[in-house]
Short mmCIF file of C-alpha atoms in Angstrom, two decimals:
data_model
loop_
_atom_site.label_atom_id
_atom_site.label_comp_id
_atom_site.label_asym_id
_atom_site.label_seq_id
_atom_site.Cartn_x
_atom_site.Cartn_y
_atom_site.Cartn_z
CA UNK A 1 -305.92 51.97 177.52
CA UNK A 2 -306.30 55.26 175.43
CA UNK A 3 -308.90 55.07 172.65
CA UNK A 4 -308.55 56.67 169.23
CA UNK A 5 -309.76 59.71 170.21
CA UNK A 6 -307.93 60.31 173.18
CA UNK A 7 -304.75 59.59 171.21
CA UNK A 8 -305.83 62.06 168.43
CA UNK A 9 -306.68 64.70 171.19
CA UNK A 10 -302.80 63.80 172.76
CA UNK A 11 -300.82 63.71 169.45
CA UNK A 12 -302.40 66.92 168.23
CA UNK A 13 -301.99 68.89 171.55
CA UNK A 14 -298.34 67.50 171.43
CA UNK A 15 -297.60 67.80 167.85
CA UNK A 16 -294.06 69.05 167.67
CA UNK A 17 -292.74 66.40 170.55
CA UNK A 18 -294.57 63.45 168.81
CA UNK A 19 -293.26 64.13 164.89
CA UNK A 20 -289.83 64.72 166.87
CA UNK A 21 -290.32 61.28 168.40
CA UNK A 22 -291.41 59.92 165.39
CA UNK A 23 -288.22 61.28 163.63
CA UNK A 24 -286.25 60.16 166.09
CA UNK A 25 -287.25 56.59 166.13
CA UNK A 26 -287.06 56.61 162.19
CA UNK A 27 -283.55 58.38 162.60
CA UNK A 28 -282.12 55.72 165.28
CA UNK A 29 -283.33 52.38 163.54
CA UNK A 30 -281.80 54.08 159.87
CA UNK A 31 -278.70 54.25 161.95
CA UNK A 32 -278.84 50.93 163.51
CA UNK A 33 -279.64 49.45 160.43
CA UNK A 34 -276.47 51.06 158.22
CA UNK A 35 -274.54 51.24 161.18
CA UNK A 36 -273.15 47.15 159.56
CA UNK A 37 -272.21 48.93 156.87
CA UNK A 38 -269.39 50.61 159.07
CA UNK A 39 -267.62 47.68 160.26
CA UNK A 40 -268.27 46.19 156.26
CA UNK A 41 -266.67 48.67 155.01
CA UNK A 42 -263.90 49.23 157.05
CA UNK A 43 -263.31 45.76 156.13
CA UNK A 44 -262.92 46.27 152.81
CA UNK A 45 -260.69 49.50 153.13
CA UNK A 46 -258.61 47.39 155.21
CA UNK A 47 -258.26 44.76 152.87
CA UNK A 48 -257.69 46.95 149.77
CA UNK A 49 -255.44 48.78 151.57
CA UNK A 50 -253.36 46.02 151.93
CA UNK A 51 -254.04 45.08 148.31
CA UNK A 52 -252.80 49.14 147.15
CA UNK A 53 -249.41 49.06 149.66
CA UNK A 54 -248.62 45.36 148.16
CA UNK A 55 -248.94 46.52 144.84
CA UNK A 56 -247.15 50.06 145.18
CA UNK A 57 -244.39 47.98 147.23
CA UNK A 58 -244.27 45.63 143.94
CA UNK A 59 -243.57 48.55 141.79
CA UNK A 60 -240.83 50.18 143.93
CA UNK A 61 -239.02 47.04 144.24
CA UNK A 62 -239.50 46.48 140.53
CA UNK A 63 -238.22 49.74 139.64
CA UNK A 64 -234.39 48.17 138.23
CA UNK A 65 -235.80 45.03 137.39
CA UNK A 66 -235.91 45.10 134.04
CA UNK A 67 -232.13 45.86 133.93
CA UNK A 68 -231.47 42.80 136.33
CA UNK A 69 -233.37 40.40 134.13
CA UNK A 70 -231.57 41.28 130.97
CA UNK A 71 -228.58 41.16 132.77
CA UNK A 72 -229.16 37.91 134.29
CA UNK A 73 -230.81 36.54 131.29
CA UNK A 74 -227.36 37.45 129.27
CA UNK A 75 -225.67 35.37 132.08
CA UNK A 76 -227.71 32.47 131.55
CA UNK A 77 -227.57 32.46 128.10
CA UNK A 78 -223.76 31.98 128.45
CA UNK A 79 -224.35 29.18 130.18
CA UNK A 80 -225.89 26.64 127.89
CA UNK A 81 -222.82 26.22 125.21
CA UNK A 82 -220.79 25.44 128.38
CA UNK A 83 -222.61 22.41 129.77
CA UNK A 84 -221.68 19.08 128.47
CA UNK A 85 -224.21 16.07 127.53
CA UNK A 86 -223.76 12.97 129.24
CA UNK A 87 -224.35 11.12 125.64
CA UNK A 88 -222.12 12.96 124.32
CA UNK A 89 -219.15 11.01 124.85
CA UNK A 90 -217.28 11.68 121.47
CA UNK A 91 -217.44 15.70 122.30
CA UNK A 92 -216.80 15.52 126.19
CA UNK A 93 -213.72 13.60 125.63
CA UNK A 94 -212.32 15.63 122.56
CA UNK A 95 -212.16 18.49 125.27
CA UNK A 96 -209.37 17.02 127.30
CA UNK A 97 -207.39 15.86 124.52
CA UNK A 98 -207.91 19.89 123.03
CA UNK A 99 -206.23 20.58 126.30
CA UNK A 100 -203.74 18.14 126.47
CA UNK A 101 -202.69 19.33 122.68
CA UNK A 102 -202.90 22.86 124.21
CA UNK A 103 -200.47 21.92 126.95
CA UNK A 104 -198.18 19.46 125.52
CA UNK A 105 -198.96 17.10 128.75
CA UNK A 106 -199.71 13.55 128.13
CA UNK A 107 -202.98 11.75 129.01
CA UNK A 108 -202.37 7.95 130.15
CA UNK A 109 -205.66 7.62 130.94
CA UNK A 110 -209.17 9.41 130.45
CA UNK A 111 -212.63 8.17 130.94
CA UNK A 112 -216.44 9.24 131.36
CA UNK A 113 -217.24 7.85 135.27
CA UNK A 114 -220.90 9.39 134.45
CA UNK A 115 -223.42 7.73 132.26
CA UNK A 116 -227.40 7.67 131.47
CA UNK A 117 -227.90 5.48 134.04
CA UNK A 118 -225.83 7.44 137.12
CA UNK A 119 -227.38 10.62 136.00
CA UNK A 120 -230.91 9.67 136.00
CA UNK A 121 -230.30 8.54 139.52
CA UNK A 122 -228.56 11.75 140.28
CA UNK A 123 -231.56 13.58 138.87
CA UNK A 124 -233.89 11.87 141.24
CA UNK A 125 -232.50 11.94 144.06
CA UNK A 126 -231.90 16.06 142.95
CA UNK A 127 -234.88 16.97 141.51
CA UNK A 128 -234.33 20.60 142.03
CA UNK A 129 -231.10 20.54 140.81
CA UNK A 130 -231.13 22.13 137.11
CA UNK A 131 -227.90 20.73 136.22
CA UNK A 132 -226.18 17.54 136.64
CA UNK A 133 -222.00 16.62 137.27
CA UNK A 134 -220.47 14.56 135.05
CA UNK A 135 -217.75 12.29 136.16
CA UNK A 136 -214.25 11.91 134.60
CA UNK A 137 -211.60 10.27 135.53
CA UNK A 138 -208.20 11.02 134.13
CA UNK A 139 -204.15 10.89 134.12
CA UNK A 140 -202.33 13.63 132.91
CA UNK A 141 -198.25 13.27 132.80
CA UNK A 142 -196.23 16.34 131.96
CA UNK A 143 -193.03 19.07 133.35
CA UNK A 144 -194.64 20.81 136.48
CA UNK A 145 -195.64 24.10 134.72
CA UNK A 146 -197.61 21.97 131.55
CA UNK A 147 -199.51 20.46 134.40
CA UNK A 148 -200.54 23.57 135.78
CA UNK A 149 -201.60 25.11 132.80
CA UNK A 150 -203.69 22.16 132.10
CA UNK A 151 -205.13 22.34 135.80
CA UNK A 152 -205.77 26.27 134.76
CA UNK A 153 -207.35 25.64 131.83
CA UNK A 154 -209.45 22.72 132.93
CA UNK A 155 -210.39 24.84 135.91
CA UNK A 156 -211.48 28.53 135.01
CA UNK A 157 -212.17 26.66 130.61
CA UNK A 158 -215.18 26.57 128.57
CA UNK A 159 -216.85 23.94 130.65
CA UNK A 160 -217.38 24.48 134.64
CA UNK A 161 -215.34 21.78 135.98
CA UNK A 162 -214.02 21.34 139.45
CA UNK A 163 -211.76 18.21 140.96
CA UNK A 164 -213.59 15.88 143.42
CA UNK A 165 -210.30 14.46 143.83
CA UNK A 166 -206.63 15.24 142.96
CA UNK A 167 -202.68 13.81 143.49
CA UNK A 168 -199.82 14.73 142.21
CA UNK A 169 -196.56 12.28 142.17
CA UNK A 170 -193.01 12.52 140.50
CA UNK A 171 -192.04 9.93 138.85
CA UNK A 172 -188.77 9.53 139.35
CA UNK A 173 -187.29 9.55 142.62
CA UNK A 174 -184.42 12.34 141.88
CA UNK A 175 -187.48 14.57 141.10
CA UNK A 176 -186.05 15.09 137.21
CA UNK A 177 -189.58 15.02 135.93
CA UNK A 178 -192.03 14.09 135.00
CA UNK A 179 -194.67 14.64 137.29
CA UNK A 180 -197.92 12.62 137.26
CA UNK A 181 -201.48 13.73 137.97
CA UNK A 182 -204.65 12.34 138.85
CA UNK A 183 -207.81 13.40 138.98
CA UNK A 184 -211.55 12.77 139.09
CA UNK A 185 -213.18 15.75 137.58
CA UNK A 186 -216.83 17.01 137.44
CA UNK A 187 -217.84 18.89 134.07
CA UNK A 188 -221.48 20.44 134.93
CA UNK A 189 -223.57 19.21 132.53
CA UNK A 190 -227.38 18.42 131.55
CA UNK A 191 -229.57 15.47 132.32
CA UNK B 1 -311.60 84.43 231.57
CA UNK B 2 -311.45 81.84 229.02
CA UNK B 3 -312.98 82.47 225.51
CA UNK B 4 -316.42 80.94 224.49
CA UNK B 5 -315.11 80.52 220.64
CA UNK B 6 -313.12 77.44 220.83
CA UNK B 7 -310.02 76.49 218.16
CA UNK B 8 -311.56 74.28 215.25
CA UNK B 9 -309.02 71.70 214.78
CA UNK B 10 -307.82 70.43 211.46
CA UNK B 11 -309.73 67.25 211.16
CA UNK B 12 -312.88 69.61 211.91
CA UNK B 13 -312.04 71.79 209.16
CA UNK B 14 -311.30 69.03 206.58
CA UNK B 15 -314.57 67.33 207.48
CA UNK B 16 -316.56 70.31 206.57
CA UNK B 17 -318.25 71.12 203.58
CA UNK B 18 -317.34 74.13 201.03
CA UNK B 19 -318.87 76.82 202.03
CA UNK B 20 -320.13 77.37 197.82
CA UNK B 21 -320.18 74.75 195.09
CA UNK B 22 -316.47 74.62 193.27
CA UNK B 23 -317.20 74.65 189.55
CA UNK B 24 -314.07 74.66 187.68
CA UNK B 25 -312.99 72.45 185.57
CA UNK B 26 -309.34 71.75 185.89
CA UNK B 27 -308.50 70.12 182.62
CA UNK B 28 -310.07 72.82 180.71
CA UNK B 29 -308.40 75.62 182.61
CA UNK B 30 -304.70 76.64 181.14
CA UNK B 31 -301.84 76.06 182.32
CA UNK B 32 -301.09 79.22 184.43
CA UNK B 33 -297.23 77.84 185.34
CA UNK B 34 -294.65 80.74 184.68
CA UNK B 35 -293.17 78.25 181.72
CA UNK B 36 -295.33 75.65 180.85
CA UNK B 37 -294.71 71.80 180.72
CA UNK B 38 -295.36 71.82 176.81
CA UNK B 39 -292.32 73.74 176.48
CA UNK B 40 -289.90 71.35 178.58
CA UNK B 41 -291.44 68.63 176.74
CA UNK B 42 -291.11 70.16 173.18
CA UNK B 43 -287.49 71.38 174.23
CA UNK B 44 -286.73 67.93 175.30
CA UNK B 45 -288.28 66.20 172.40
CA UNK B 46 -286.53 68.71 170.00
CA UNK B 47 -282.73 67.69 171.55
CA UNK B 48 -283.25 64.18 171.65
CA UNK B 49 -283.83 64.51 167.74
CA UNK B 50 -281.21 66.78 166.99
CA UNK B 51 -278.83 64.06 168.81
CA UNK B 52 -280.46 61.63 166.89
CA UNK B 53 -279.89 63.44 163.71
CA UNK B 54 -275.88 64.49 164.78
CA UNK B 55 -275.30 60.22 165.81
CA UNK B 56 -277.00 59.51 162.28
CA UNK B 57 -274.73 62.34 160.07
CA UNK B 58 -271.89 61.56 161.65
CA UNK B 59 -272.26 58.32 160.43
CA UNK B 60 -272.76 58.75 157.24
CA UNK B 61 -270.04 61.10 157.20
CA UNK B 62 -268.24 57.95 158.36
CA UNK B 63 -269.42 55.80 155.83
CA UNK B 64 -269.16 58.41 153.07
CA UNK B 65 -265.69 59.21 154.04
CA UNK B 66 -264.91 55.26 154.15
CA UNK B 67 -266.56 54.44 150.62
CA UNK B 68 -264.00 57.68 149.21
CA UNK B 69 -260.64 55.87 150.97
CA UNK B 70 -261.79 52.65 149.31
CA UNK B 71 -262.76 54.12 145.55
CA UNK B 72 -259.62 55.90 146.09
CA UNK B 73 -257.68 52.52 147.64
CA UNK B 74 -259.57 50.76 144.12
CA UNK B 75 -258.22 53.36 141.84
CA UNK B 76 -254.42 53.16 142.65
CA UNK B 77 -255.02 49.34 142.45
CA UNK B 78 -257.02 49.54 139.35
CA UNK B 79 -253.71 51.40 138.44
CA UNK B 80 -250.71 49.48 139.74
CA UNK B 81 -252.03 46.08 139.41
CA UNK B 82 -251.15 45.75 135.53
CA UNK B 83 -247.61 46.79 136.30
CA UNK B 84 -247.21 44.95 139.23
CA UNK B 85 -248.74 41.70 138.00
CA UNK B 86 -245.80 41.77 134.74
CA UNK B 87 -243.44 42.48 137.54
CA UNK B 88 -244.50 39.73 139.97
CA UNK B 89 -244.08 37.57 136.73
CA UNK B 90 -240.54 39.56 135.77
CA UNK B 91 -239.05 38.62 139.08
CA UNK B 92 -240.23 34.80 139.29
CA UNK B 93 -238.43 34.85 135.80
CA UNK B 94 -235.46 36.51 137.10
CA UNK B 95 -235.68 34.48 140.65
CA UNK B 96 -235.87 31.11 138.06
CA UNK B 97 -232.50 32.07 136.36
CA UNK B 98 -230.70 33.24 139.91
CA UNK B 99 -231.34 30.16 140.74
CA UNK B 100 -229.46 28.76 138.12
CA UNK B 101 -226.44 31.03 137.96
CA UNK B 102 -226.59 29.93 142.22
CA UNK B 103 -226.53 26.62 141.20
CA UNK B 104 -223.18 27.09 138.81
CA UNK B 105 -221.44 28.82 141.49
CA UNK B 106 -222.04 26.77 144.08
CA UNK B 107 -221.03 23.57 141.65
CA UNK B 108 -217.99 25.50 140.77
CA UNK B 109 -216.56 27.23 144.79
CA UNK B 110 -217.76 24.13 146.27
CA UNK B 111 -214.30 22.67 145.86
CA UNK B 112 -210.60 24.51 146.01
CA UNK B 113 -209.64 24.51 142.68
CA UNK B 114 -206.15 22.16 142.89
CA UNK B 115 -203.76 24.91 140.44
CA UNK B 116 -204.63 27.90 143.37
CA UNK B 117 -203.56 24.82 146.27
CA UNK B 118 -200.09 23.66 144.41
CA UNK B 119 -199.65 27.30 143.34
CA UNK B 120 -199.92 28.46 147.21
CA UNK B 121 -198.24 25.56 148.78
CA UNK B 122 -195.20 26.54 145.70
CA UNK B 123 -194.96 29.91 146.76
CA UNK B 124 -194.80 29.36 150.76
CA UNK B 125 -192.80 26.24 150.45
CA UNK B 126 -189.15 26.84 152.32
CA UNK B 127 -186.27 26.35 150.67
CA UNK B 128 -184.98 22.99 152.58
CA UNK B 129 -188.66 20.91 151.72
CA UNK B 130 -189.95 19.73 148.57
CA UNK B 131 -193.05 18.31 147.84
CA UNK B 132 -193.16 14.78 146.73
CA UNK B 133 -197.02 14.27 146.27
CA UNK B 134 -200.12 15.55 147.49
CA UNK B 135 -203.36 14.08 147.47
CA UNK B 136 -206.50 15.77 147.63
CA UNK B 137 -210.03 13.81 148.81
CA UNK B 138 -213.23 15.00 150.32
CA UNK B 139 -211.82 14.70 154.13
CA UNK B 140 -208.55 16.90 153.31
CA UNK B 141 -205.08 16.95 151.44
CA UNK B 142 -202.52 14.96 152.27
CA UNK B 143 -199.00 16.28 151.74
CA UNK B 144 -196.34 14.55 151.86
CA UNK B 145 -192.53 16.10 151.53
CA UNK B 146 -188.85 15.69 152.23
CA UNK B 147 -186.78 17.60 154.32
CA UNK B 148 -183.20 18.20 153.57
CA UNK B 149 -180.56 18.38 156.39
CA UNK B 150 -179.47 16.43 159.47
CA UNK B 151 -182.35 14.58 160.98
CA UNK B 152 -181.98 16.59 164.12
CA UNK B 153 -182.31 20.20 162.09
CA UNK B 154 -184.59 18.49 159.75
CA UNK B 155 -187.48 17.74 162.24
CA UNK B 156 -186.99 21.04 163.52
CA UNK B 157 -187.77 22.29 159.66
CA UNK B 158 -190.81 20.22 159.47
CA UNK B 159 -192.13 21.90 162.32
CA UNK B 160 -191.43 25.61 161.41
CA UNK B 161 -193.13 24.15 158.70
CA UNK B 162 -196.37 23.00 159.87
CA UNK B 163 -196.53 26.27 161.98
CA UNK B 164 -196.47 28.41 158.86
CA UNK B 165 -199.22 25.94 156.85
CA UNK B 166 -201.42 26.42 160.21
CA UNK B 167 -200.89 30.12 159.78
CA UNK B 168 -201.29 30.52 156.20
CA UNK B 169 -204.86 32.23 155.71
CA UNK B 170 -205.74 31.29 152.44
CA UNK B 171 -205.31 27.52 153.51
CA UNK B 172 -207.27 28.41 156.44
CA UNK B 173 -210.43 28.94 153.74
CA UNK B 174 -210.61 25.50 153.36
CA UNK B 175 -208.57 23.70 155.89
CA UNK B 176 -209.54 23.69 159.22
CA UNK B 177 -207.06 21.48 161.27
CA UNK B 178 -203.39 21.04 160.00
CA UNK B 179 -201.68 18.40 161.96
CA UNK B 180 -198.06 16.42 160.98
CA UNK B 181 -199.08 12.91 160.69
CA UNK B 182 -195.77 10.60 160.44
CA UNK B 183 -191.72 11.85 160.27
CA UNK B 184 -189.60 8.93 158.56
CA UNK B 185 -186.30 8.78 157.34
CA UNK B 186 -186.09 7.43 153.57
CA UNK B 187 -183.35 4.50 153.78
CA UNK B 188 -182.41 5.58 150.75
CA UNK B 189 -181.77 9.15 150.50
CA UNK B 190 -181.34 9.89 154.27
CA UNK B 191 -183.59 12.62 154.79
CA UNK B 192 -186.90 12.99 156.59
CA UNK B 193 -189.94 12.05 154.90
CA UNK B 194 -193.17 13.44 156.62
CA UNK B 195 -196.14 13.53 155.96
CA UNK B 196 -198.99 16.34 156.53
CA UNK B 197 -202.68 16.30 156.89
CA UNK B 198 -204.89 19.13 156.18
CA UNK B 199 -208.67 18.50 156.91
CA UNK B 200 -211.38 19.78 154.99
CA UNK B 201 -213.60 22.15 156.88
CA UNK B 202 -217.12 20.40 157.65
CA UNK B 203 -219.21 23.32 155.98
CA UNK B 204 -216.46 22.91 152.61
CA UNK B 205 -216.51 19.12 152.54
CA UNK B 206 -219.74 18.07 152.19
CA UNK B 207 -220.75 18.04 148.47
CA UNK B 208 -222.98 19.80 147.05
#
């Protein structure tokens, strides 16, 4: 075992290597020591990274957006004065007799298959759905060309409509006219 | 003649004593090497400290040069994320009333719409058949027409027929099979009555 003097005798005959040992002890545990730092913050550059390209991505995809919204917020806006109400029985109605004035056809027969009740069910067994069909059943007798134009208007009119279920029959067997047509209809419509 | 002086062997010689006293003191004498130990150990110390030193700036360069890529990383996002945030909440909106003008279309193309049908069957229809009815239901249309002419040209007719409804490509949107169900004579009138069925493609039929 050296004794204090002995150790004073062989740090001051080696000064240089001992302060250089010294230093380099001090040097390599500083290192150690904010050598976690490294792999902390690469973390972090890694994660904002991702965080930067996400957002610059966001604002190159973004970069028409503002036209699209408007334009499909004008389309939607169309939308709500063409929907029908299911309560609305008086109004949903007075739109096929507007066509069959239109069209000079005749209606034999018209109701509203859809009410409260079918559409709630509808509307829980779609909850996604942000519209509901509403069910009509109708008649229409007329000349072949008045019963096309009434198919045409009820088709491309001011309600979305489409025909679940269609026939067309003549009436009279030597095919003098009239023709008769029925149809179940859907008008898109809100719960 | 042999000598008198005989060889001292080496045991002999180590087992003698030094001619004088030897007074030096090692320790206290220098060190008379041509480069002394000091100076390997010095040299030795000194370049394990400068690799020390390099290992320890280098990484601090490292971290330095990581903490500038994140402050710059934190700027941009400092930056964008505003912007980006009102477009995240742009496009949900935009996404929200897709969805809706989706939902229309579908409701509206889910079906054929029945003027395009009689207007299409109208204009392909040959000039010995006429429609008398047609019936259109979620599994297909059902078409059913007379043929004029002798019952042996007539059947003939009804086939040409049903070869130019399979080949007619705008029924073929929503019809996937076209077959000729029945071929009756009407007591009445005489002429064939048959009767068509067009099925409803699977993907088409099922409502939506």
């Amino acid at each position: 075992m050296m004794s204090n003097e002995e150790l004073f005798a062989f740090v001051k005959k080696n000064r240089l290597a001992v302060a250089c040992g010294v230093l380099s002890v001090g040097l390599a545990l500083a290192a150690y020591y904010r050598g976690d730092g490294l792999a902390e913050n690469q973390a972090v550059l890694d994660q904002k990274a991702v965080e930067g390209r996400r957002l610059a991505l966001n604002l190159k995809n973004a970069a028409q957006l503002d036209e699209q919204l408007a334009a499909v917020s004008a389309a939607a806006a169309e939308i709500k004065p063409r929907l029908v109400r299911v309560d609305e029985l008086a109004n949903n109605l007075q739109y096929f007799y507007k066509l069959e004035a239109e069209t000079g056809t005749r209606l034999s027969q018209l109701q509203q298959t859809a009410n409260a009740a079918s559409v709630a069910r509808w509307t829980k067994t779609n909850p996604k759905a942000a519209f509901v069909p509403i069910g009509f059943s109708l008649s229409v007798e007329g000349e072949y060309p008045a019963l096309l134009d009434f198919l045409r208007r009820l088709e491309n009119g001011t309600h979305y409509a489409r025909a679940v279920a269609a026939s067309v029959n003549i009436l009279k067997p030597d095919r003098s006219g009239p023709y008769v047509l029925q149809l179940n209809v859907e008008l898109l419509g809100t719960p | 003649m042999l000598s008198l002086r005989r060889k001292k062997t080496d045991a002999a010689v180590s087992q003698e004593p030094p001619w004088h006293p030897n007074f030096r003191n090692f320790e206290r004498l220098p060190d008379t090497k041509v480069v002394r130990t000091a100076f390997f150990i010095n040299v030795g110390a000194i370049a394990l400290t400068v690799m020390v030193a390099l290992w320890f700036a280098f990484q601090e360069y490292q971290l330095r040069d990581l903490r500038l890529q994140i402050d710059a990383w934190q700027q941009e996002i400092d930056r964008n994320k505003p912007p980006s945030t009102r477009a995240v909440a742009q496009f949900r909106k935009f996404q929200e009333e897709a969805s809706r003008i989706q939902e229309i279309n579908t409701f509206v193309t889910a079906r054929p719409a029945v003027s395009d049908l009689l207007v299409q069957l109208g204009q392909t229809l040959p000039a010995n058949i006429a429609i008398d009815g047609l019936e259109l239901r979620d599994t297909g249309l059902r078409l059913i027409a007379s043929v004029r002419g002798a019952p042996e040209l007539a059947s003939g007719h009804a086939s040409t027929y049903l070869a130019q409804l399979r080949a007619n490509a705008r029924l073929a949107e929503w019809f996937e099979q076209i077959e000729l169900q029945s071929i009756n004579r009407n007591q009445q009138t005489g002429r064939l009555v048959v009767e068509y069925l067009l099925k409803t493609k699977k993907e088409k039929g099922a409502k939506k």
